Coordinates of C-alpha atoms in Angstrom, one line a residue:
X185 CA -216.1 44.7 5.5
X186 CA -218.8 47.1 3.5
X187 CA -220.3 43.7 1.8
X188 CA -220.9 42.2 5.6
X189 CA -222.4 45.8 6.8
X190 CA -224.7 45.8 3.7
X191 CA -225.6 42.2 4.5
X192 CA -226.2 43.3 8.3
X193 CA -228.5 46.4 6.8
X194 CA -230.2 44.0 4.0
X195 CA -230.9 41.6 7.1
X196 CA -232.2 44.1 9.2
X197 CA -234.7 45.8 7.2
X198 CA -236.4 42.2 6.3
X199 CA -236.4 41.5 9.7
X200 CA -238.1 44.8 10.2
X201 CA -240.3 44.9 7.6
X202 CA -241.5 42.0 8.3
X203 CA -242.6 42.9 11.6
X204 CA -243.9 46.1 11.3
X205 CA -245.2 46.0 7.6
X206 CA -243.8 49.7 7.0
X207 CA -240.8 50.9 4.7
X208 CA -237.8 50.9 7.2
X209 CA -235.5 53.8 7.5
X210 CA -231.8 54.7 8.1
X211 CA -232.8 56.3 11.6
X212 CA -235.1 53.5 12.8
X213 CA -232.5 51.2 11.5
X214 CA -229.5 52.6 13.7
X215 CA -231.5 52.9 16.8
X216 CA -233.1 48.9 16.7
X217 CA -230.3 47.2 15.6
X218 CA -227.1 48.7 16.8
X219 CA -225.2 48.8 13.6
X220 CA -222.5 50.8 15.3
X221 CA -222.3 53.6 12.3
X222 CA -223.9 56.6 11.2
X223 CA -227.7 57.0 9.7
X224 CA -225.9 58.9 6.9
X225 CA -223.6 55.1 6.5
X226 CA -226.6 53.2 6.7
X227 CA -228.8 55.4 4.2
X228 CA -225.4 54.8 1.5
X229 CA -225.5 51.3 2.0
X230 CA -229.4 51.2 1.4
X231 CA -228.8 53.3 -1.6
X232 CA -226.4 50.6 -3.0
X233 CA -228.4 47.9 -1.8
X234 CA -231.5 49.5 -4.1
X235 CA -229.2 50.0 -6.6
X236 CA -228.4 46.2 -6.8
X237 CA -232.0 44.8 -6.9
X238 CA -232.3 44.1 -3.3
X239 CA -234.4 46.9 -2.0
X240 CA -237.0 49.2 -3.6
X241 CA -238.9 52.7 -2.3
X242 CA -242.4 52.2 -2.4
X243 CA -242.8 55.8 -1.5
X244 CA -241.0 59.0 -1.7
X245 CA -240.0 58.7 2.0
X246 CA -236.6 57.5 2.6
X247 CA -238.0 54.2 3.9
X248 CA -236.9 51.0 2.1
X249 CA -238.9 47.8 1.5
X250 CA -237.0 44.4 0.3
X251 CA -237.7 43.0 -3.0
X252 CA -238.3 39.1 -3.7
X253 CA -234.0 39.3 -4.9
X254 CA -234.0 40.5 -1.6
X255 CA -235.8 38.4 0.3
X256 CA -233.8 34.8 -1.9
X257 CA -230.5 36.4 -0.5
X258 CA -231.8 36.9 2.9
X259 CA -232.8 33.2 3.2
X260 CA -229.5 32.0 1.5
X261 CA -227.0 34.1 3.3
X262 CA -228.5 35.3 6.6
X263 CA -231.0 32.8 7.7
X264 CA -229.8 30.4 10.1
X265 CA -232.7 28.0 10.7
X266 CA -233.3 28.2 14.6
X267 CA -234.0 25.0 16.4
X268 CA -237.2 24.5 18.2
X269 CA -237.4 24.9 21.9
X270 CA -237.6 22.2 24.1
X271 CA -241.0 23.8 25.3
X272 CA -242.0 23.6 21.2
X273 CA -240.7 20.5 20.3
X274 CA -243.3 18.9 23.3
X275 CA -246.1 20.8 22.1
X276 CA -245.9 19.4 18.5
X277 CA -245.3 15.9 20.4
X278 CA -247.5 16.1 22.5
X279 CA -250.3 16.9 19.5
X280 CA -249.1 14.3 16.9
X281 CA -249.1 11.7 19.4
X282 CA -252.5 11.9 20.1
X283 CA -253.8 11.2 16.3
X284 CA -255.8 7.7 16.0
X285 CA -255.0 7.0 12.5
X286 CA -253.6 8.4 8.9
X287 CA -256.2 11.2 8.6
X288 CA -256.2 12.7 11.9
X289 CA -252.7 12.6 11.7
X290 CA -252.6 14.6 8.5
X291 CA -255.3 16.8 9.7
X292 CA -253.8 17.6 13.2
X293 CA -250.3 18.6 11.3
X294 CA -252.2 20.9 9.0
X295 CA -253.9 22.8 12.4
X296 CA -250.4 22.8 13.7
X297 CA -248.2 24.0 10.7
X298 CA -250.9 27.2 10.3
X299 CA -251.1 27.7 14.3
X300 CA -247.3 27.9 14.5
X301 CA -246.4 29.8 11.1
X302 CA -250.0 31.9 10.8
X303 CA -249.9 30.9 7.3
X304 CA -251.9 28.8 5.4
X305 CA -250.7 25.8 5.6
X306 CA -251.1 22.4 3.3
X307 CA -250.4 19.2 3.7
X308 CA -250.0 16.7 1.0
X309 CA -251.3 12.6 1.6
X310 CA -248.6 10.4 1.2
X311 CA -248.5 9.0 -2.4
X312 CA -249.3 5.2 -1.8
X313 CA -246.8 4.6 -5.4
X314 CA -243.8 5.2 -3.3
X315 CA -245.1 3.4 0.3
X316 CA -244.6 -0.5 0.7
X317 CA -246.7 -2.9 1.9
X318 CA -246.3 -3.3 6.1
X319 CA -248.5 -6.2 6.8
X320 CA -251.7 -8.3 5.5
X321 CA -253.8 -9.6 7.7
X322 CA -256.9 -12.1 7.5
X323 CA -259.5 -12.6 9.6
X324 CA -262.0 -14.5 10.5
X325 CA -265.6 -12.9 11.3
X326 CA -267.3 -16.4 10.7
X327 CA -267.0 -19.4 8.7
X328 CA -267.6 -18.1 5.4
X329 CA -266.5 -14.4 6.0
X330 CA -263.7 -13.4 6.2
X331 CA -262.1 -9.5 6.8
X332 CA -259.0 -8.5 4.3
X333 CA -256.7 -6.4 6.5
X334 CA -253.3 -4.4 4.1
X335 CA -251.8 -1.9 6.3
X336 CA -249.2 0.2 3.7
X337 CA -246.0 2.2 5.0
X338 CA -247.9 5.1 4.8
X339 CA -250.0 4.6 7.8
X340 CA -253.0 4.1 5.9
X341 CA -255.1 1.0 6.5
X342 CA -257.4 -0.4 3.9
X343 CA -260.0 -3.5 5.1
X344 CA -262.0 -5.0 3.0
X345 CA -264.9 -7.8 3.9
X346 CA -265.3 -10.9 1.9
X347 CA -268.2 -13.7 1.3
X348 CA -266.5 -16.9 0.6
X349 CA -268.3 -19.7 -1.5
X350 CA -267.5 -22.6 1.1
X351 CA -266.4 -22.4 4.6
X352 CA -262.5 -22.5 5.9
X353 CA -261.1 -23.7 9.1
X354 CA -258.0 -22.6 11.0
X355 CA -255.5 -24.3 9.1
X356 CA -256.9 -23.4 5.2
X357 CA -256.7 -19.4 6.8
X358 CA -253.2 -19.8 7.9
X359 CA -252.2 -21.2 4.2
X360 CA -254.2 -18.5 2.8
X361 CA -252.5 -16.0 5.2
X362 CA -248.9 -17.1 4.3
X363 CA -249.8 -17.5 0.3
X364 CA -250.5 -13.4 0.2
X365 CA -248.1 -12.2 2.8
X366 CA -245.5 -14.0 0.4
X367 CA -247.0 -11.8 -2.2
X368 CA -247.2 -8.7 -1.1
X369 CA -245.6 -7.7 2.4
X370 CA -242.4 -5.4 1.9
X371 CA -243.5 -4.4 -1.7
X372 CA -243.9 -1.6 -3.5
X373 CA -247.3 -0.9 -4.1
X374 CA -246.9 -1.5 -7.4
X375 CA -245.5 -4.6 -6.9
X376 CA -247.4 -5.8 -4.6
X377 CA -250.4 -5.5 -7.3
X378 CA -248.7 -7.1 -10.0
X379 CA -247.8 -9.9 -7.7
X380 CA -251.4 -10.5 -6.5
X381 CA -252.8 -9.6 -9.6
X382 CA -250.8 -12.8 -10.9
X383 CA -252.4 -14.7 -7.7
X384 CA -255.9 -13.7 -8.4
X385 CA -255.4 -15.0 -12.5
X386 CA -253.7 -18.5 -11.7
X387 CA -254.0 -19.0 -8.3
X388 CA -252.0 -22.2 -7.3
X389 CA -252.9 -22.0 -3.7
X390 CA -255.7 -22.6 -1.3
X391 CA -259.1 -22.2 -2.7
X392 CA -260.0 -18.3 -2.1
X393 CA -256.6 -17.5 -2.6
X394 CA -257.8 -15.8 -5.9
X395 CA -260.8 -14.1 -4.1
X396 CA -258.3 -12.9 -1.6
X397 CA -255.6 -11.5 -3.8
X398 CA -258.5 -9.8 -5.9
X399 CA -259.9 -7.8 -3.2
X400 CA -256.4 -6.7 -2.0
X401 CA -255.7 -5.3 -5.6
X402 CA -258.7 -3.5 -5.4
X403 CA -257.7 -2.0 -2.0
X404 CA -254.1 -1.1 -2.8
X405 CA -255.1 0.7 -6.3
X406 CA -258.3 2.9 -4.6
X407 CA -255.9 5.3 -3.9
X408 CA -252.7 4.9 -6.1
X409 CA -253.6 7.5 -8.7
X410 CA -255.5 10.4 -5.5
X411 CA -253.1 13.2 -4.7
X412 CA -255.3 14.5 -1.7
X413 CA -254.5 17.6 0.0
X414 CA -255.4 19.2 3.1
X415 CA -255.6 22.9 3.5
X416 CA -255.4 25.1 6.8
X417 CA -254.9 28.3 8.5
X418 CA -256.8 30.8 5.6
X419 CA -258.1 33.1 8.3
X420 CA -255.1 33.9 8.7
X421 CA -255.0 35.7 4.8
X422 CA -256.6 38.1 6.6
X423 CA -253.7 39.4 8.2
X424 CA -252.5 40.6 4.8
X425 CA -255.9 43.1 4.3
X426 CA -253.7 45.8 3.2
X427 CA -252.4 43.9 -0.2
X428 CA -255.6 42.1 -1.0
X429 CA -255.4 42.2 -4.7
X430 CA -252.1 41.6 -5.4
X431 CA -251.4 38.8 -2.8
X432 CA -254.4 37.4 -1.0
X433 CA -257.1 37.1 -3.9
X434 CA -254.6 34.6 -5.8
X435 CA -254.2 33.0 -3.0
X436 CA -257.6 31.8 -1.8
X437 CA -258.4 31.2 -5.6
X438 CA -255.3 28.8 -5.6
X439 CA -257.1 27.1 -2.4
X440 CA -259.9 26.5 -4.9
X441 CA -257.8 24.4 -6.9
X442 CA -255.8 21.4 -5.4
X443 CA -254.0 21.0 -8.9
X444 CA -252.7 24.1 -8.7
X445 CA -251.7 24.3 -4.6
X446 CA -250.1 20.9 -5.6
X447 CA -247.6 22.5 -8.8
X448 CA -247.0 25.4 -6.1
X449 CA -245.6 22.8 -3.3
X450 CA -243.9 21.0 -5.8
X451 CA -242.0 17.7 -5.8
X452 CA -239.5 16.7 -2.8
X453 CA -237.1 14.0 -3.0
X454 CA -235.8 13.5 0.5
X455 CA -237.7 15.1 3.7
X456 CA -235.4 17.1 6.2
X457 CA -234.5 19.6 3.4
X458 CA -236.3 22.8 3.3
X459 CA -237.1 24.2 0.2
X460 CA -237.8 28.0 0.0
X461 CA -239.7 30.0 -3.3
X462 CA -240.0 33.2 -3.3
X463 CA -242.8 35.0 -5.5
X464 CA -241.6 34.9 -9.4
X465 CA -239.7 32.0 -8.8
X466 CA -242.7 29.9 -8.2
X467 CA -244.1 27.7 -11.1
X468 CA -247.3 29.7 -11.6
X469 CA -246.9 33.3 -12.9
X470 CA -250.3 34.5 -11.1
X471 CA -248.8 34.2 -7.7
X472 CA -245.5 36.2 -8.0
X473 CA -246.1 37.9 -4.6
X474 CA -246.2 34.5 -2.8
X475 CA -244.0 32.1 -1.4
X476 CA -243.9 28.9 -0.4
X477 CA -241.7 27.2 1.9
X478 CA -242.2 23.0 1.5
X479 CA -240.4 20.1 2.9
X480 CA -240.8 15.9 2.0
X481 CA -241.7 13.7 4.6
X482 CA -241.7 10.0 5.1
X483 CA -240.4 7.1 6.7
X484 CA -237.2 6.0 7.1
X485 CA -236.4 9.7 4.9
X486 CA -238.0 8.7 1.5
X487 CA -240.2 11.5 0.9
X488 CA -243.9 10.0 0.3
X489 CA -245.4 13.4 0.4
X490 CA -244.8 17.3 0.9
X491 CA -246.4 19.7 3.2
X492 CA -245.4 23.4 3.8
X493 CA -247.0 26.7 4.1
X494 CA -248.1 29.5 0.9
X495 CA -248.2 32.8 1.8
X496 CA -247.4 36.4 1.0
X497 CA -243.2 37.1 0.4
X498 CA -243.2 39.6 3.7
X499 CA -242.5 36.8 5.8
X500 CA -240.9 35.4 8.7
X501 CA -238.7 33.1 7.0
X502 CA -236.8 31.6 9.5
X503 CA -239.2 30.4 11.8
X504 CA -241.4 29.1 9.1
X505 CA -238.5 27.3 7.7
X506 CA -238.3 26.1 11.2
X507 CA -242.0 24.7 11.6
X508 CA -241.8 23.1 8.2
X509 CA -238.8 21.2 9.2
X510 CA -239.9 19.9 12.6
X511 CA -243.5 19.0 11.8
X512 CA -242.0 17.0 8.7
X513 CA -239.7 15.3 11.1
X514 CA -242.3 14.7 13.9
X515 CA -245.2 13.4 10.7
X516 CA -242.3 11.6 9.5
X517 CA -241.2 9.6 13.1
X518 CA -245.0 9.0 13.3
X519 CA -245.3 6.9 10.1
X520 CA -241.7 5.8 10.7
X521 CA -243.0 3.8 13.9
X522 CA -246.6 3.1 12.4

């Protein structure tokens, strides 16, 4: 019974805190919350909380802030991640759907993570090593050029024009078609390379075959080794004026450095999980008064890529862990359905 009042006090103050940015006290606590006991009860159970590494006083006033140990059991124990509303859930529809291709997909996700969070928010490009091969496509643009087409699971679409040596006629492009399709479509990037690759050295197919399988290789491995990142929302650092130094400096320096933003989101295995770290839990020892909330997204739940917001630890953990969740699953429908 005194472990589930403390855990209703520890809740309360970060929920506080968090929206008033002041030390929270007994009285304040008992009047906002309706803990249905005495400001002396409360101000015990604060003292033991302190005690215990979950709260600290900044000040000499009786006002209470949570520490990061407080702020890890407050999004293990207490945080129930709240579902969208229906009203929510069309909004971020509604501006997904409208994206025309891979980028303005990635870039209309970042806008929407930072509007909904007002946090910075960062979204990572899928990592073509992981994505497969959808479709290759050939066309004709005359009779001795033709246009190289390799649309990958990750929404991304590479073409590539080529000048061939002699013309080709219907049936040559449809042999051609089938030869690299068999190669590559439903593989692994990586296999998908190797197996043209192999193509483009001893072609045994139609004449351009090797030309053909050449230029897809090229395609497919422009990006194989980029991790691109897109970063949003930094205006709204500004919000956190009042702890400049300690937690906003680091941060726009880290927005400097894609490297670094990328060791801070971290790897995800499987999108729909939520991964929350909070300040000296992250990987880099500069930015222990950050954290960083990250999910994986992808098709068909194989994580290709993470996205996720950084910001200072006085959060609002719960619906950021919210946001983070339904754009991934929205970002991930999107490529799902190509």
């Amino acid at each position: 019974m005194q472990e589930e009042r403390r855990l209703a006090v520890l809740r309360a103050i970060v929920e506080d805190y968090v929206a008033t940015e002041e030390p929270v006290g007994s009285k304040a606590l008992v009047e906002r919350h309706g803990l249905n006991v005495s400001p002396a009860t409360v101000r015990n159970d604060m003292a033991a909380l302190e005690d215990e590494g979950y709260l600290a006083q900044p000040h000499t006033s009786a006002g209470r802030v949570p520490t990061d140990k407080g702020y890890r059991l407050f999004v293990d124990r207490l945080t129930t991640v709240k579902p969208m509303s229906g009203a929510e859930k069309r909004a971020i529809s509604t501006f997904l759907d409208g994206a025309v291709d891979l980028d303005d997909v990635v870039s209309r996700s970042v806008r929407l993570l930072s509007q909904l969070t007002r946090q910075v928010a960062v979204v990572q490009y899928p990592t073509l090593s992981r994505s497969t091969v959808r479709h290759v496509e050939l066309v004709a643009l005359g009779p001795e050029r033709l246009l190289v087409v390799a649309i990958l699971s990750t929404g991304r679409v590479e073409q590539r024009v080529l000048e061939l040596d002699a013309p080709i006629d219907d049936a040559q492009l449809a042999d051609l078609r089938s030869w690299v399709g068999r190669a590559a479509t439903g593989e692994l990037i990586s296999d998908a390379v190797l197996a043209l690759g192999l193509l483009a050295q001893a072609p045994p197919g139609p004449g351009p075959v090797a030309a053909v399988a050449e230029l897809l290789v090229e395609a497919m491995s422009d990006h194989r080794s980029q991790e691109r990142l897109v970063v949003g929302g930094a205006a709204n650092l500004a919000r956190y004026g009042d702890s400049f130094d300690s937690a906003v400096r680091p941060l726009l320096e880290a927005l400097e450095e894609h490297v670094v933003l990328l060791r801070l989101l971290g790897e995800a295995s499987t999108s729909g999980m939520v991964t929350v770290r909070i300040g000296a839990e992250g990987p880099i020892e500069e930015f222990a008064s950050t954290s960083v909330v990250t999910t994986g997204y992808g098709p068909h739940d194989d994580a290709l890529a993470t996205l996720g917001i950084v910001g200072p630890t006085r959060m609002d953990y719960p619906g950021t862990m919210a946001a983070v969740r339904a754009v991934a699953r929205y970002l991930s429908r999107i490529l799902d359905e190509g």
